[in-house]
Short mmCIF file of N, CA and C in Angstrom, two decimals:
data_model
loop_
_atom_site.label_atom_id
_atom_site.label_comp_id
_atom_site.label_asym_id
_atom_site.label_seq_id
_atom_site.Cartn_x
_atom_site.Cartn_y
_atom_site.Cartn_z
N MET A 1 33.58 -26.49 23.79
CA MET A 1 32.69 -26.52 24.79
C MET A 1 32.68 -27.97 25.48
N THR A 2 33.00 -28.20 26.53
CA THR A 2 32.82 -29.45 27.23
C THR A 2 31.48 -29.74 27.83
N MET A 3 31.00 -30.95 27.63
CA MET A 3 29.65 -31.39 28.26
C MET A 3 30.06 -31.80 29.66
N PRO A 4 29.04 -31.36 30.60
CA PRO A 4 29.23 -31.96 31.91
C PRO A 4 28.92 -33.53 31.95
N THR A 5 29.63 -34.15 32.76
CA THR A 5 29.61 -35.60 32.74
C THR A 5 29.00 -36.02 34.08
N GLU A 6 28.30 -37.09 33.93
CA GLU A 6 27.86 -37.65 35.36
C GLU A 6 28.70 -38.76 35.79
N SER A 7 28.74 -39.05 37.09
CA SER A 7 29.53 -40.06 37.56
C SER A 7 28.66 -41.27 37.26
N PRO A 8 29.42 -42.53 37.17
CA PRO A 8 28.73 -43.58 37.02
C PRO A 8 27.55 -44.02 37.73
N SER A 9 27.63 -43.61 39.21
CA SER A 9 26.61 -43.96 39.91
C SER A 9 25.44 -42.92 39.77
N GLN A 10 25.67 -41.72 39.46
CA GLN A 10 24.66 -40.87 39.05
C GLN A 10 23.79 -41.38 37.83
N ALA A 11 24.51 -41.68 36.95
CA ALA A 11 24.01 -42.16 35.40
C ALA A 11 23.12 -43.36 35.70
N ALA A 12 23.51 -44.33 36.75
CA ALA A 12 22.99 -45.58 36.94
C ALA A 12 21.51 -45.25 37.78
N THR A 13 21.48 -44.17 38.42
CA THR A 13 20.35 -43.94 39.18
C THR A 13 19.32 -43.03 38.57
N ALA A 14 19.68 -42.43 37.62
CA ALA A 14 18.81 -41.46 36.80
C ALA A 14 17.78 -42.21 35.72
N PRO A 15 16.45 -42.20 36.01
CA PRO A 15 15.65 -43.01 35.12
C PRO A 15 15.93 -42.09 33.74
N SER A 16 15.59 -43.11 32.64
CA SER A 16 16.04 -42.49 31.23
C SER A 16 14.73 -41.99 30.59
N ASP A 17 13.48 -42.30 31.17
CA ASP A 17 12.37 -41.77 30.55
C ASP A 17 11.60 -40.76 31.38
N ASP A 18 10.91 -40.00 30.73
CA ASP A 18 10.28 -38.85 31.38
C ASP A 18 9.15 -39.33 32.40
N ALA A 19 8.38 -40.52 32.01
CA ALA A 19 7.13 -40.98 32.90
C ALA A 19 7.83 -41.56 34.15
N SER A 20 8.91 -42.04 34.06
CA SER A 20 9.67 -42.56 35.28
C SER A 20 10.01 -41.48 36.30
N ARG A 21 10.81 -40.44 35.71
CA ARG A 21 11.03 -39.34 36.33
C ARG A 21 9.86 -38.63 37.12
N ARG A 22 8.71 -38.60 36.32
CA ARG A 22 7.42 -38.02 36.80
C ARG A 22 6.94 -38.85 37.91
N TRP A 23 6.99 -40.15 37.87
CA TRP A 23 6.39 -41.01 39.00
C TRP A 23 7.40 -40.79 40.15
N LEU A 24 8.82 -40.78 40.19
CA LEU A 24 9.50 -40.44 41.21
C LEU A 24 9.32 -39.05 41.77
N ARG A 25 9.21 -38.13 41.08
CA ARG A 25 8.91 -36.73 41.58
C ARG A 25 7.61 -36.66 42.31
N ARG A 26 6.64 -37.18 41.72
CA ARG A 26 5.38 -37.24 42.43
C ARG A 26 5.28 -37.96 43.75
N LEU A 27 6.05 -39.22 43.64
CA LEU A 27 5.85 -40.14 44.98
C LEU A 27 6.86 -39.39 46.22
N ARG A 28 7.81 -38.57 45.68
CA ARG A 28 8.73 -38.12 46.86
C ARG A 28 8.11 -36.69 47.00
N ALA A 29 7.05 -36.15 46.33
CA ALA A 29 6.32 -34.96 46.76
C ALA A 29 5.67 -35.06 48.22
N THR A 30 5.06 -34.12 48.52
CA THR A 30 4.18 -34.13 49.89
C THR A 30 2.91 -33.58 49.42
N GLY A 31 1.97 -33.90 50.24
CA GLY A 31 0.52 -33.39 50.26
C GLY A 31 -0.28 -34.07 49.13
N ALA A 32 -1.04 -33.24 48.64
CA ALA A 32 -2.07 -33.72 47.55
C ALA A 32 -1.39 -34.46 46.36
N GLU A 33 -0.33 -34.03 45.85
CA GLU A 33 0.46 -34.66 44.72
C GLU A 33 0.88 -35.93 45.12
N ARG A 34 1.54 -36.12 46.23
CA ARG A 34 1.96 -37.39 46.59
C ARG A 34 0.79 -38.50 46.80
N ASP A 35 -0.27 -38.00 47.59
CA ASP A 35 -1.60 -38.74 47.70
C ASP A 35 -2.17 -39.29 46.44
N ALA A 36 -2.10 -38.36 45.49
CA ALA A 36 -2.62 -38.73 44.15
C ALA A 36 -1.62 -39.79 43.43
N ALA A 37 -0.42 -39.70 43.62
CA ALA A 37 0.44 -40.60 43.05
C ALA A 37 0.51 -42.03 43.70
N VAL A 38 0.31 -42.05 44.96
CA VAL A 38 0.17 -43.28 45.84
C VAL A 38 -0.88 -43.90 45.40
N THR A 39 -2.11 -43.16 45.30
CA THR A 39 -3.50 -43.84 44.89
C THR A 39 -3.37 -44.46 43.56
N GLU A 40 -2.76 -43.84 42.53
CA GLU A 40 -2.60 -44.24 41.27
C GLU A 40 -1.59 -45.43 41.05
N LEU A 41 -0.45 -45.31 41.89
CA LEU A 41 0.39 -46.56 41.92
C LEU A 41 -0.36 -47.63 42.63
N HIS A 42 -1.12 -47.54 43.66
CA HIS A 42 -1.78 -48.63 44.20
C HIS A 42 -2.78 -49.26 43.09
N ASP A 43 -3.36 -48.42 42.45
CA ASP A 43 -4.36 -48.94 41.43
C ASP A 43 -3.48 -49.81 40.26
N LEU A 44 -2.54 -49.45 39.90
CA LEU A 44 -1.60 -50.13 38.96
C LEU A 44 -1.05 -51.47 39.58
N LEU A 45 -0.72 -51.31 40.79
CA LEU A 45 -0.29 -52.58 41.48
C LEU A 45 -1.49 -53.61 41.72
N LEU A 46 -2.52 -53.15 41.85
CA LEU A 46 -3.97 -53.89 42.24
C LEU A 46 -4.08 -54.56 40.82
N ARG A 47 -3.97 -53.99 39.66
CA ARG A 47 -4.34 -54.38 38.37
C ARG A 47 -3.33 -55.60 38.02
N ALA A 48 -1.94 -55.43 38.62
CA ALA A 48 -0.94 -56.46 38.28
C ALA A 48 -1.14 -57.58 39.15
N ALA A 49 -1.53 -57.38 40.37
CA ALA A 49 -1.84 -58.63 41.19
C ALA A 49 -2.87 -59.42 40.88
N ARG A 50 -4.12 -58.60 40.42
CA ARG A 50 -5.14 -59.40 39.80
C ARG A 50 -4.92 -60.19 38.58
N PHE A 51 -4.10 -59.67 37.79
CA PHE A 51 -3.73 -60.25 36.49
C PHE A 51 -2.77 -61.64 36.83
N GLU A 52 -2.13 -61.37 37.97
CA GLU A 52 -0.90 -62.80 38.49
C GLU A 52 -1.95 -63.75 39.07
N ILE A 53 -2.83 -63.43 39.94
CA ILE A 53 -3.80 -64.26 40.67
C ILE A 53 -4.82 -64.92 39.49
N GLY A 54 -5.13 -64.12 38.71
CA GLY A 54 -6.02 -64.81 37.60
C GLY A 54 -5.28 -65.66 36.83
N ARG A 55 -3.94 -65.34 36.30
CA ARG A 55 -3.45 -66.36 35.72
C ARG A 55 -2.91 -67.55 36.31
N ARG A 56 -2.59 -67.51 37.60
CA ARG A 56 -2.30 -68.63 38.18
C ARG A 56 -3.42 -69.61 38.90
N ALA A 57 -4.63 -68.85 39.17
CA ALA A 57 -5.65 -69.37 39.71
C ALA A 57 -6.25 -70.60 39.07
N SER A 58 -6.34 -70.75 38.02
CA SER A 58 -6.80 -71.88 37.36
C SER A 58 -6.25 -73.29 37.64
N SER A 59 -4.92 -73.28 38.19
CA SER A 59 -4.36 -74.51 38.56
C SER A 59 -4.29 -74.56 39.97
N LEU A 60 -5.06 -73.78 40.66
CA LEU A 60 -5.05 -73.83 42.22
C LEU A 60 -6.47 -74.27 42.62
N THR A 61 -6.57 -75.44 43.19
CA THR A 61 -7.81 -75.87 43.64
C THR A 61 -8.14 -75.46 44.95
N HIS A 62 -7.41 -74.83 45.78
CA HIS A 62 -7.72 -74.36 47.06
C HIS A 62 -8.30 -72.97 47.09
N LEU A 63 -8.26 -72.36 45.89
CA LEU A 63 -8.64 -70.78 45.78
C LEU A 63 -9.98 -70.68 45.53
N ARG A 64 -10.91 -70.13 46.15
CA ARG A 64 -12.53 -69.81 45.67
C ARG A 64 -12.25 -68.55 44.93
N GLY A 65 -13.26 -68.31 44.06
CA GLY A 65 -13.51 -66.96 43.37
C GLY A 65 -13.45 -65.82 44.25
N SER A 66 -14.04 -65.89 45.31
CA SER A 66 -14.10 -64.74 46.27
C SER A 66 -12.75 -64.49 46.97
N ASP A 67 -11.91 -65.40 46.93
CA ASP A 67 -10.52 -65.07 47.69
C ASP A 67 -9.72 -64.34 46.52
N HIS A 68 -10.02 -64.31 45.34
CA HIS A 68 -9.19 -63.60 44.12
C HIS A 68 -8.96 -62.02 44.55
N ASP A 69 -9.99 -61.56 44.90
CA ASP A 69 -9.95 -59.95 44.90
C ASP A 69 -9.34 -59.68 46.28
N ASP A 70 -9.60 -60.42 47.27
CA ASP A 70 -9.09 -60.22 48.67
C ASP A 70 -7.37 -60.47 48.69
N LEU A 71 -7.09 -61.41 47.94
CA LEU A 71 -5.61 -61.66 47.74
C LEU A 71 -4.89 -60.83 46.85
N ALA A 72 -5.65 -60.06 45.72
CA ALA A 72 -5.07 -59.10 45.01
C ALA A 72 -5.19 -57.86 45.81
N GLN A 73 -5.94 -57.60 46.75
CA GLN A 73 -5.84 -56.31 47.55
C GLN A 73 -4.61 -56.37 48.50
N GLN A 74 -4.63 -57.53 49.05
CA GLN A 74 -3.46 -57.79 50.06
C GLN A 74 -2.13 -57.66 49.44
N SER A 75 -2.06 -58.24 48.01
CA SER A 75 -0.93 -58.21 47.44
C SER A 75 -0.58 -56.77 47.02
N ALA A 76 -1.41 -55.89 46.44
CA ALA A 76 -1.16 -54.65 46.14
C ALA A 76 -0.91 -53.87 47.35
N ASP A 77 -1.38 -54.05 48.57
CA ASP A 77 -1.05 -53.10 49.59
C ASP A 77 0.17 -53.51 50.14
N ASP A 78 0.66 -54.85 50.10
CA ASP A 78 2.03 -55.25 50.57
C ASP A 78 3.13 -54.69 49.58
N ALA A 79 2.76 -54.83 48.29
CA ALA A 79 3.70 -54.37 47.28
C ALA A 79 3.99 -52.94 47.37
N LEU A 80 2.90 -52.13 47.75
CA LEU A 80 2.91 -50.62 47.72
C LEU A 80 3.86 -50.33 48.81
N VAL A 81 3.71 -50.88 49.94
CA VAL A 81 4.52 -50.73 51.18
C VAL A 81 5.98 -50.99 50.81
N ALA A 82 6.22 -52.14 50.29
CA ALA A 82 7.71 -52.63 49.86
C ALA A 82 8.06 -51.56 48.92
N LEU A 83 7.38 -51.31 47.91
CA LEU A 83 7.93 -50.40 46.87
C LEU A 83 8.33 -49.02 47.44
N LEU A 84 7.48 -48.36 48.28
CA LEU A 84 7.74 -47.20 48.78
C LEU A 84 8.86 -47.10 49.75
N GLY A 85 9.10 -48.20 50.39
CA GLY A 85 10.30 -48.38 51.27
C GLY A 85 11.66 -48.49 50.42
N LYS A 86 11.61 -48.92 49.10
CA LYS A 86 12.68 -49.19 48.26
C LYS A 86 12.83 -48.13 47.02
N LEU A 87 12.09 -47.05 47.21
CA LEU A 87 12.05 -45.98 46.17
C LEU A 87 13.42 -45.49 45.71
N ASP A 88 14.26 -45.53 46.75
CA ASP A 88 15.52 -44.96 46.50
C ASP A 88 16.33 -45.95 45.72
N ASP A 89 15.78 -47.31 45.71
CA ASP A 89 16.80 -48.34 45.13
C ASP A 89 16.49 -48.44 43.75
N PHE A 90 15.40 -47.61 43.09
CA PHE A 90 15.02 -47.85 41.69
C PHE A 90 16.12 -47.15 40.86
N ARG A 91 16.60 -47.87 39.89
CA ARG A 91 18.06 -47.44 39.16
C ARG A 91 17.81 -46.93 37.80
N GLY A 92 16.39 -47.07 37.32
CA GLY A 92 16.03 -46.42 36.18
C GLY A 92 16.53 -47.37 35.05
N GLU A 93 16.87 -48.65 35.20
CA GLU A 93 17.11 -49.55 34.06
C GLU A 93 16.08 -50.00 33.20
N SER A 94 14.77 -49.79 33.89
CA SER A 94 13.73 -50.10 33.12
C SER A 94 12.63 -49.00 33.57
N ARG A 95 11.40 -49.18 32.96
CA ARG A 95 10.43 -48.10 33.20
C ARG A 95 10.09 -48.34 34.61
N PHE A 96 9.71 -47.20 35.42
CA PHE A 96 9.08 -47.43 36.67
C PHE A 96 8.17 -48.32 36.82
N THR A 97 6.93 -48.25 35.99
CA THR A 97 5.81 -48.89 36.03
C THR A 97 6.31 -50.45 35.94
N THR A 98 7.32 -51.02 35.08
CA THR A 98 7.91 -52.20 34.99
C THR A 98 8.49 -52.72 36.22
N TRP A 99 9.20 -51.90 37.06
CA TRP A 99 9.67 -52.01 38.15
C TRP A 99 8.72 -52.26 39.15
N ALA A 100 7.66 -51.46 39.20
CA ALA A 100 6.66 -51.58 40.04
C ALA A 100 5.80 -52.78 40.02
N TYR A 101 5.64 -53.23 38.67
CA TYR A 101 4.71 -54.54 38.44
C TYR A 101 5.65 -55.55 39.16
N LYS A 102 6.80 -55.52 39.12
CA LYS A 102 7.56 -56.98 39.73
C LYS A 102 7.26 -56.97 41.24
N PHE A 103 6.94 -55.74 41.88
CA PHE A 103 6.74 -56.01 43.41
C PHE A 103 5.16 -56.67 43.55
N ALA A 104 4.31 -56.06 42.53
CA ALA A 104 2.97 -56.74 42.81
C ALA A 104 2.96 -58.37 42.38
N LEU A 105 3.56 -58.55 41.34
CA LEU A 105 3.70 -60.01 40.88
C LEU A 105 4.28 -60.93 41.87
N LEU A 106 5.32 -60.38 42.59
CA LEU A 106 5.96 -61.25 43.62
C LEU A 106 5.15 -61.36 44.89
N GLU A 107 4.54 -60.38 45.23
CA GLU A 107 3.52 -60.36 46.46
C GLU A 107 2.57 -61.23 46.10
N ALA A 108 1.84 -61.28 44.89
CA ALA A 108 0.79 -62.24 44.46
C ALA A 108 1.28 -63.69 44.48
N ALA A 109 2.46 -63.82 44.06
CA ALA A 109 3.02 -65.25 43.81
C ALA A 109 3.08 -65.69 45.37
N VAL A 110 3.62 -64.98 46.26
CA VAL A 110 3.85 -65.33 47.75
C VAL A 110 2.42 -65.90 48.36
N LYS A 111 1.50 -64.93 48.09
CA LYS A 111 0.28 -65.00 48.72
C LYS A 111 -0.36 -66.36 48.25
N LEU A 112 -0.37 -66.61 46.95
CA LEU A 112 -0.71 -67.78 46.49
C LEU A 112 -0.17 -69.15 46.88
N ARG A 113 1.08 -68.84 47.09
CA ARG A 113 1.86 -70.02 47.70
C ARG A 113 1.57 -70.27 49.05
N THR A 114 1.52 -69.39 49.89
CA THR A 114 1.18 -69.52 51.28
C THR A 114 -0.16 -69.77 51.54
N ARG A 115 -1.19 -69.45 50.69
CA ARG A 115 -2.70 -69.48 50.96
C ARG A 115 -3.11 -70.86 51.61
N PRO A 116 -2.59 -72.16 50.90
CA PRO A 116 -3.14 -73.34 51.43
C PRO A 116 -2.74 -73.61 52.79
N TRP A 117 -1.76 -72.94 53.22
CA TRP A 117 -1.38 -73.05 54.80
C TRP A 117 -2.03 -72.09 55.61
N HIS A 118 -2.82 -71.26 55.17
CA HIS A 118 -3.44 -70.07 56.01
C HIS A 118 -4.09 -70.65 57.21
N LEU A 119 -4.88 -71.45 57.21
CA LEU A 119 -5.48 -72.27 58.34
C LEU A 119 -5.15 -73.58 58.77
N ARG A 120 -4.01 -74.03 58.20
CA ARG A 120 -3.58 -75.54 58.47
C ARG A 120 -2.68 -75.51 59.40
N GLU A 121 -2.67 -76.41 60.16
CA GLU A 121 -1.41 -76.60 61.31
C GLU A 121 -0.23 -76.99 60.51
N ILE A 122 0.86 -76.60 60.80
CA ILE A 122 2.25 -76.84 60.36
C ILE A 122 2.78 -78.14 60.87
N PRO A 123 2.93 -79.11 60.26
CA PRO A 123 3.34 -80.45 60.77
C PRO A 123 4.87 -80.26 61.01
N LEU A 124 5.31 -80.47 62.30
CA LEU A 124 6.66 -80.25 62.62
C LEU A 124 7.30 -81.64 62.74
N GLU A 125 6.67 -82.69 63.01
CA GLU A 125 6.90 -83.94 63.36
C GLU A 125 7.39 -84.74 62.00
N ALA A 126 8.29 -85.61 62.06
CA ALA A 126 8.90 -86.26 60.83
C ALA A 126 7.91 -87.33 60.37
N GLU A 127 6.90 -86.91 59.58
CA GLU A 127 6.00 -87.91 58.97
C GLU A 127 6.39 -88.24 57.66
N GLY A 128 7.38 -87.61 56.85
CA GLY A 128 7.68 -87.93 55.63
C GLY A 128 8.94 -88.84 55.46
N TRP A 129 9.58 -89.48 56.43
CA TRP A 129 10.58 -90.18 56.26
C TRP A 129 10.40 -91.42 55.30
N GLU A 130 9.25 -91.93 55.26
CA GLU A 130 8.89 -93.26 54.36
C GLU A 130 8.96 -92.81 52.98
N ARG A 131 8.56 -91.50 52.63
CA ARG A 131 8.64 -90.93 51.31
C ARG A 131 10.00 -91.13 50.70
N LEU A 132 11.00 -90.97 51.56
CA LEU A 132 12.34 -91.10 51.01
C LEU A 132 12.80 -92.54 50.61
N ARG A 133 12.28 -93.53 51.02
CA ARG A 133 12.66 -94.71 50.76
C ARG A 133 12.15 -95.16 49.23
N ASP A 134 13.07 -95.82 48.52
CA ASP A 134 12.71 -96.26 47.21
C ASP A 134 12.50 -97.80 47.12
N THR A 135 11.27 -98.16 46.82
CA THR A 135 11.02 -99.59 46.80
C THR A 135 11.26 -100.15 45.44
N ARG A 136 11.87 -99.44 44.46
CA ARG A 136 12.07 -99.80 43.16
C ARG A 136 13.53 -100.61 43.20
N THR A 137 14.33 -100.14 44.05
CA THR A 137 15.61 -100.87 44.14
C THR A 137 15.79 -102.21 44.69
N SER A 138 16.78 -102.85 44.48
CA SER A 138 16.91 -104.09 45.04
C SER A 138 16.77 -104.25 46.71
N LEU A 139 16.64 -105.39 47.03
CA LEU A 139 16.58 -105.43 48.58
C LEU A 139 17.72 -105.04 49.21
N ALA A 140 18.90 -105.29 48.89
CA ALA A 140 20.10 -104.89 49.27
C ALA A 140 20.31 -103.41 49.34
N GLY A 141 19.66 -102.74 48.17
CA GLY A 141 19.72 -101.23 47.86
C GLY A 141 18.62 -100.71 48.85
N GLN A 142 17.69 -101.27 49.35
CA GLN A 142 16.60 -100.69 50.23
C GLN A 142 17.24 -100.63 51.57
N THR A 143 17.91 -101.68 51.86
CA THR A 143 18.66 -101.95 53.02
C THR A 143 19.58 -100.86 53.42
N GLU A 144 20.29 -100.71 52.37
CA GLU A 144 21.31 -99.48 52.31
C GLU A 144 20.70 -98.11 52.67
N VAL A 145 19.60 -97.87 51.79
CA VAL A 145 19.03 -96.72 51.83
C VAL A 145 18.39 -96.50 53.33
N ALA A 146 17.59 -97.60 53.71
CA ALA A 146 17.15 -97.52 55.00
C ALA A 146 18.11 -97.25 56.29
N GLU A 147 19.36 -97.77 56.11
CA GLU A 147 20.35 -97.53 56.87
C GLU A 147 20.81 -96.14 57.03
N LEU A 148 21.05 -95.61 55.87
CA LEU A 148 21.31 -94.20 55.53
C LEU A 148 20.30 -93.34 56.13
N ILE A 149 19.20 -93.56 55.89
CA ILE A 149 18.15 -92.56 56.37
C ILE A 149 18.10 -92.69 58.04
N ASP A 150 18.17 -93.84 58.38
CA ASP A 150 18.14 -93.94 59.94
C ASP A 150 19.43 -93.28 60.54
N ALA A 151 20.66 -93.12 59.82
CA ALA A 151 21.83 -92.34 60.21
C ALA A 151 21.54 -90.99 60.04
N VAL A 152 20.85 -90.45 59.11
CA VAL A 152 20.56 -89.05 58.97
C VAL A 152 19.56 -88.65 60.12
N ARG A 153 18.52 -89.55 60.32
CA ARG A 153 17.54 -89.14 61.27
C ARG A 153 18.29 -89.12 62.65
N ASP A 154 19.13 -90.08 63.00
CA ASP A 154 19.85 -90.11 64.20
C ASP A 154 20.78 -89.02 64.46
N GLY A 155 21.55 -88.46 63.21
CA GLY A 155 22.21 -87.20 63.34
C GLY A 155 21.42 -85.94 63.58
N ILE A 156 20.21 -85.90 62.87
CA ILE A 156 19.31 -84.86 63.03
C ILE A 156 19.03 -84.74 64.49
N ALA A 157 18.65 -85.91 65.16
CA ALA A 157 18.17 -86.06 66.46
C ALA A 157 19.18 -85.43 67.51
N GLU A 158 20.46 -85.93 67.20
CA GLU A 158 21.62 -85.69 68.19
C GLU A 158 22.45 -84.31 68.08
N VAL A 159 22.40 -83.68 66.84
CA VAL A 159 23.10 -82.69 66.50
C VAL A 159 22.28 -81.41 66.54
N LEU A 160 21.21 -81.34 66.06
CA LEU A 160 20.34 -80.18 65.90
C LEU A 160 19.56 -79.88 67.17
N THR A 161 19.23 -78.79 67.47
CA THR A 161 18.43 -78.08 68.61
C THR A 161 16.91 -78.60 68.16
N PRO A 162 16.05 -78.54 69.13
CA PRO A 162 14.72 -78.84 68.78
C PRO A 162 14.07 -78.03 67.80
N HIS A 163 14.42 -76.49 67.81
CA HIS A 163 13.93 -75.59 66.93
C HIS A 163 14.60 -76.09 65.51
N GLN A 164 15.75 -76.29 65.32
CA GLN A 164 16.42 -76.43 64.34
C GLN A 164 15.83 -77.89 63.50
N ARG A 165 15.59 -78.80 64.47
CA ARG A 165 14.96 -80.03 63.89
C ARG A 165 13.53 -79.80 63.34
N SER A 166 12.64 -78.96 64.00
CA SER A 166 11.42 -78.87 63.75
C SER A 166 11.47 -77.97 62.18
N VAL A 167 12.29 -77.10 62.11
CA VAL A 167 12.36 -76.28 60.89
C VAL A 167 12.82 -77.24 59.59
N LEU A 168 13.82 -77.92 60.02
CA LEU A 168 14.28 -78.83 58.88
C LEU A 168 13.22 -79.95 58.45
N VAL A 169 12.62 -80.47 59.48
CA VAL A 169 11.60 -81.47 59.15
C VAL A 169 10.41 -80.78 58.49
N ALA A 170 9.86 -79.70 58.82
CA ALA A 170 8.72 -79.00 58.30
C ALA A 170 9.12 -78.55 56.80
N LEU A 171 10.32 -78.01 56.52
CA LEU A 171 10.70 -77.84 55.28
C LEU A 171 10.98 -78.84 54.20
N THR A 172 11.63 -79.92 54.66
CA THR A 172 12.15 -81.00 53.89
C THR A 172 11.23 -82.12 53.83
N LEU A 173 10.67 -82.45 54.82
CA LEU A 173 9.75 -83.86 54.82
C LEU A 173 8.18 -83.38 54.62
N ASN A 174 7.94 -82.22 55.21
CA ASN A 174 6.53 -81.80 55.22
C ASN A 174 6.09 -80.86 54.19
N ASP A 175 7.08 -80.43 53.42
CA ASP A 175 6.76 -79.50 52.07
C ASP A 175 6.10 -77.98 52.79
N VAL A 176 6.54 -77.55 53.92
CA VAL A 176 6.17 -76.36 54.44
C VAL A 176 6.79 -75.30 53.58
N PRO A 177 6.23 -74.29 52.94
CA PRO A 177 6.85 -73.04 52.34
C PRO A 177 7.56 -72.49 53.46
N ILE A 178 8.85 -71.83 53.19
CA ILE A 178 9.56 -71.41 54.10
C ILE A 178 9.23 -69.95 54.72
N ASP A 179 8.40 -69.35 53.84
CA ASP A 179 7.89 -67.97 54.26
C ASP A 179 6.56 -68.15 55.27
N VAL A 180 5.97 -69.45 55.10
CA VAL A 180 4.88 -69.73 56.00
C VAL A 180 5.43 -69.89 57.48
N LEU A 181 6.50 -70.87 57.28
CA LEU A 181 7.24 -71.20 58.52
C LEU A 181 7.88 -69.99 59.28
N ALA A 182 8.44 -69.06 58.48
CA ALA A 182 9.01 -67.80 59.03
C ALA A 182 7.99 -67.00 59.75
N GLU A 183 6.95 -66.94 59.16
CA GLU A 183 5.71 -66.08 59.60
C GLU A 183 5.11 -66.60 60.81
N ARG A 184 5.10 -68.00 60.89
CA ARG A 184 4.73 -68.43 62.29
C ARG A 184 5.58 -68.86 63.36
N HIS A 185 6.78 -68.72 63.16
CA HIS A 185 7.82 -68.95 64.05
C HIS A 185 8.49 -67.61 64.74
#
């Protein structure tokens, strides 16, 4: 008796555990079954987001205690939307809940990284050129570095468009996170 074999692509997409298969079945269902699965998944993502925010919050001076739950809720909401949009990408190489946790942890990390810029203006002018100079080198070395920086600044001014210049300066000299910049431009 020969056993039916799965193609490599089918084998890679089938979850190996019953719980993962149950999650997928419920999330692909309709009506009350899907609604219950989505609510349960959101609760799981919210717990993961709260954990990540709590873990990182002690090192963040800009985050008030009242912000924790709001950021966790936003993270869980965004993670749920992203996860449901990528449900067919789940390959079953880990448990579904492990895969889902990654969405919440990523969203929480992004929210925490971008939060300090929430109400701040994004500096697009080149305020950070002086930070590039190294005053520990010899006078000749300082002169060489100054000339190099001036050449780079001139090249940026002459070759890049105004938009390219503002993006480059914001990212490299003013330490604006790229996702904050992308959101605002």
